[in-house]
Amino acid sequence: MKSITKLPLLALLVVSVLTSCSTDSMDDTAESIELNLVAIEAKDIEIEILNLINDYRLTSGLNTLSDMSVVKSVAYSHTDYMVDNNEVSHDNFFTRSNYLKTNVGATKVSENVAYGYSTAQTVVNAWLKSDGHRGTIEGDFTSFDVSAEKSENGRWYFTNIFIKK
């Protein structure tokens, strides 16, 4: 294949990586951060997201996932980071993944992020419409949790982390 024909393929690959969810095979390009973990009480929107995902998994013939407070705490640390930076990202995913592997025995870690959706149903629907995000939701995992935080301008940011133990 000539170089000129490889360019569209490369562009497609880059767009695919930028719009998909993170998996534990991705490396961080951003500077690593220290996780500041705190116990967070679940918000109604977060509980609804977890229930919608488990309902979807059940109707798809998959096991339901258990929520896990340490996963929620790790998700919260990233959601707080996105709110502070006013952008959605997978920055520092490697740090979150390693923390969960080291401290809770996760063998596989993945995450979905989003922003701007105002209800649990709309964010879950958006993830399900995306092949990469739906693949994470349908993945071989045992536990998950989610963090949803509003920025000062009222925009919601979401981090949904999935692990396999």
Tab-separated table of C-alpha atoms in Angstrom:
chain	number	residue	atom	x	y	z
A	1	MET	CA	0.000	0.000	0.000
A	2	LYS	CA	1.364	3.405	-0.890
A	3	SER	CA	1.790	6.066	1.804
A	4	ILE	CA	-1.021	8.204	0.391
A	5	THR	CA	-3.509	5.346	0.834
A	6	LYS	CA	-2.341	4.731	4.396
A	7	LEU	CA	-3.195	8.285	5.491
A	8	PRO	CA	-7.013	7.808	5.616
A	9	LEU	CA	-6.538	4.529	7.488
A	10	LEU	CA	-4.258	6.245	10.019
A	11	ALA	CA	-6.743	9.103	10.454
A	12	LEU	CA	-9.548	6.609	11.074
A	13	LEU	CA	-7.440	4.820	13.677
A	14	VAL	CA	-6.640	8.078	15.511
A	15	VAL	CA	-10.319	9.121	15.561
A	16	SER	CA	-11.284	5.665	16.827
A	17	VAL	CA	-8.790	5.861	19.707
A	18	LEU	CA	-9.858	9.391	20.657
A	19	THR	CA	-13.562	8.518	20.830
A	20	SER	CA	-13.388	5.120	22.483
A	21	CYS	CA	-13.124	4.172	26.108
A	22	SER	CA	-9.914	3.423	27.968
A	23	THR	CA	-8.673	-0.079	28.558
A	24	ASP	CA	-5.824	-1.291	30.661
A	25	SER	CA	-3.624	-1.622	27.572
A	26	MET	CA	-3.484	2.160	27.074
A	27	ASP	CA	-0.470	4.104	28.303
A	28	ASP	CA	-0.666	7.550	29.849
A	29	THR	CA	0.815	10.400	27.916
A	30	ALA	CA	-0.118	12.950	30.563
A	31	GLU	CA	1.915	13.473	33.706
A	32	SER	CA	1.032	10.925	36.369
A	33	ILE	CA	-0.949	12.172	39.353
A	34	GLU	CA	-1.452	10.923	42.872
A	35	LEU	CA	-4.960	9.686	43.592
A	36	ASN	CA	-6.731	11.505	46.402
A	37	LEU	CA	-9.341	8.954	47.433
A	38	VAL	CA	-12.280	9.799	49.653
A	39	ALA	CA	-15.478	8.015	50.617
A	40	ILE	CA	-18.322	9.472	48.587
A	41	GLU	CA	-22.029	8.928	49.153
A	42	ALA	CA	-23.820	7.871	45.982
A	43	LYS	CA	-26.020	10.428	44.253
A	44	ASP	CA	-29.382	9.416	42.781
A	45	ILE	CA	-28.055	9.911	39.229
A	46	GLU	CA	-25.135	7.570	39.957
A	47	ILE	CA	-27.379	4.854	41.395
A	48	GLU	CA	-29.634	5.156	38.358
A	49	ILE	CA	-26.657	4.829	35.972
A	50	LEU	CA	-25.501	1.646	37.735
A	51	ASN	CA	-29.028	0.215	37.633
A	52	LEU	CA	-29.484	1.069	33.938
A	53	ILE	CA	-26.184	-0.590	33.051
A	54	ASN	CA	-26.994	-3.710	35.063
A	55	ASP	CA	-30.492	-3.847	33.519
A	56	TYR	CA	-28.915	-3.625	30.060
A	57	ARG	CA	-26.415	-6.356	30.929
A	58	LEU	CA	-29.231	-8.630	32.181
A	59	THR	CA	-31.295	-8.163	29.005
A	60	SER	CA	-28.137	-8.949	27.018
A	61	GLY	CA	-27.633	-12.232	28.884
A	62	LEU	CA	-24.650	-10.960	30.867
A	63	ASN	CA	-23.909	-11.051	34.592
A	64	THR	CA	-24.729	-8.010	36.690
A	65	LEU	CA	-21.833	-6.105	38.206
A	66	SER	CA	-21.312	-5.301	41.881
A	67	ASP	CA	-20.678	-1.736	42.920
A	68	MET	CA	-17.476	-1.182	44.842
A	69	SER	CA	-16.672	1.816	47.039
A	70	VAL	CA	-12.960	1.901	46.174
A	71	VAL	CA	-13.826	1.932	42.457
A	72	LYS	CA	-16.256	4.787	43.130
A	73	SER	CA	-13.541	6.684	44.970
A	74	VAL	CA	-11.091	6.242	42.076
A	75	ALA	CA	-13.814	7.315	39.608
A	76	TYR	CA	-14.547	10.370	41.744
A	77	SER	CA	-10.886	11.418	41.725
A	78	HIS	CA	-10.969	11.477	37.918
A	79	THR	CA	-14.354	13.187	37.642
A	80	ASP	CA	-13.116	15.891	40.008
A	81	TYR	CA	-10.002	16.249	37.810
A	82	MET	CA	-12.176	16.675	34.684
A	83	VAL	CA	-14.362	19.276	36.400
A	84	ASP	CA	-11.261	21.193	37.556
A	85	ASN	CA	-9.846	21.135	34.000
A	86	ASN	CA	-13.215	21.796	32.345
A	87	GLU	CA	-12.735	18.973	29.827
A	88	VAL	CA	-13.580	15.318	29.434
A	89	SER	CA	-10.542	13.029	29.196
A	90	HIS	CA	-8.940	9.731	30.061
A	91	ASP	CA	-5.848	11.514	31.442
A	92	ASN	CA	-3.940	9.456	34.012
A	93	PHE	CA	-5.895	6.279	33.273
A	94	PHE	CA	-2.749	4.206	33.808
A	95	THR	CA	-2.502	5.549	37.378
A	96	ARG	CA	-6.133	4.611	38.135
A	97	SER	CA	-5.735	1.192	36.540
A	98	ASN	CA	-2.526	0.410	38.443
A	99	TYR	CA	-4.071	1.547	41.722
A	100	LEU	CA	-7.022	-0.829	41.272
A	101	LYS	CA	-4.769	-3.690	40.203
A	102	THR	CA	-2.449	-3.191	43.164
A	103	ASN	CA	-5.016	-2.444	45.870
A	104	VAL	CA	-8.092	-4.525	45.007
A	105	GLY	CA	-6.613	-7.254	42.829
A	106	ALA	CA	-8.170	-6.146	39.559
A	107	THR	CA	-6.878	-8.081	36.561
A	108	LYS	CA	-8.616	-5.876	33.994
A	109	VAL	CA	-9.694	-2.223	34.171
A	110	SER	CA	-11.616	-0.043	31.730
A	111	GLU	CA	-13.551	3.202	31.905
A	112	ASN	CA	-16.154	5.278	30.127
A	113	VAL	CA	-16.249	9.050	30.546
A	114	ALA	CA	-18.758	11.651	29.414
A	115	TYR	CA	-19.933	15.187	30.052
A	116	GLY	CA	-22.874	17.431	29.356
A	117	TYR	CA	-25.665	14.875	29.747
A	118	SER	CA	-28.346	15.862	32.246
A	119	THR	CA	-29.872	12.481	33.130
A	120	ALA	CA	-28.685	8.954	33.817
A	121	GLN	CA	-30.710	7.654	30.853
A	122	THR	CA	-29.146	10.085	28.358
A	123	VAL	CA	-25.556	9.325	29.377
A	124	VAL	CA	-26.138	5.557	29.349
A	125	ASN	CA	-27.905	5.820	25.964
A	126	ALA	CA	-24.919	7.749	24.574
A	127	TRP	CA	-22.485	5.103	25.820
A	128	LEU	CA	-24.646	2.325	24.359
A	129	LYS	CA	-24.740	4.041	20.942
A	130	SER	CA	-20.929	4.055	20.814
A	131	ASP	CA	-19.310	0.733	19.853
A	132	GLY	CA	-16.305	1.291	22.128
A	133	HIS	CA	-18.297	2.383	25.178
A	134	ARG	CA	-20.919	-0.331	24.666
A	135	GLY	CA	-18.066	-2.855	24.422
A	136	THR	CA	-16.895	-1.776	27.852
A	137	ILE	CA	-20.425	-2.014	29.283
A	138	GLU	CA	-20.770	-5.518	27.782
A	139	GLY	CA	-17.240	-6.536	28.821
A	140	ASP	CA	-16.034	-9.368	31.023
A	141	PHE	CA	-16.065	-7.517	34.346
A	142	THR	CA	-17.145	-8.294	37.911
A	143	SER	CA	-17.440	-4.856	39.540
A	144	PHE	CA	-17.957	-1.229	38.616
A	145	ASP	CA	-18.903	2.148	39.951
A	146	VAL	CA	-19.527	5.631	38.682
A	147	SER	CA	-18.978	9.210	39.716
A	148	ALA	CA	-21.088	12.120	38.474
A	149	GLU	CA	-20.168	15.674	39.412
A	150	LYS	CA	-21.503	19.050	38.294
A	151	SER	CA	-19.164	21.861	37.318
A	152	GLU	CA	-19.756	25.450	38.439
A	153	ASN	CA	-21.637	26.102	35.195
A	154	GLY	CA	-23.995	23.176	35.887
A	155	ARG	CA	-22.528	20.701	33.382
A	156	TRP	CA	-22.353	17.074	34.533
A	157	TYR	CA	-19.114	15.072	34.172
A	158	PHE	CA	-19.104	11.264	34.470
A	159	THR	CA	-16.468	8.581	35.061
A	160	ASN	CA	-17.645	4.949	34.972
A	161	ILE	CA	-14.910	2.436	35.876
A	162	PHE	CA	-15.204	-1.340	35.320
A	163	ILE	CA	-12.895	-3.974	36.822
A	164	LYS	CA	-12.488	-7.722	36.695
A	165	LYS	CA	-11.231	-9.478	39.821
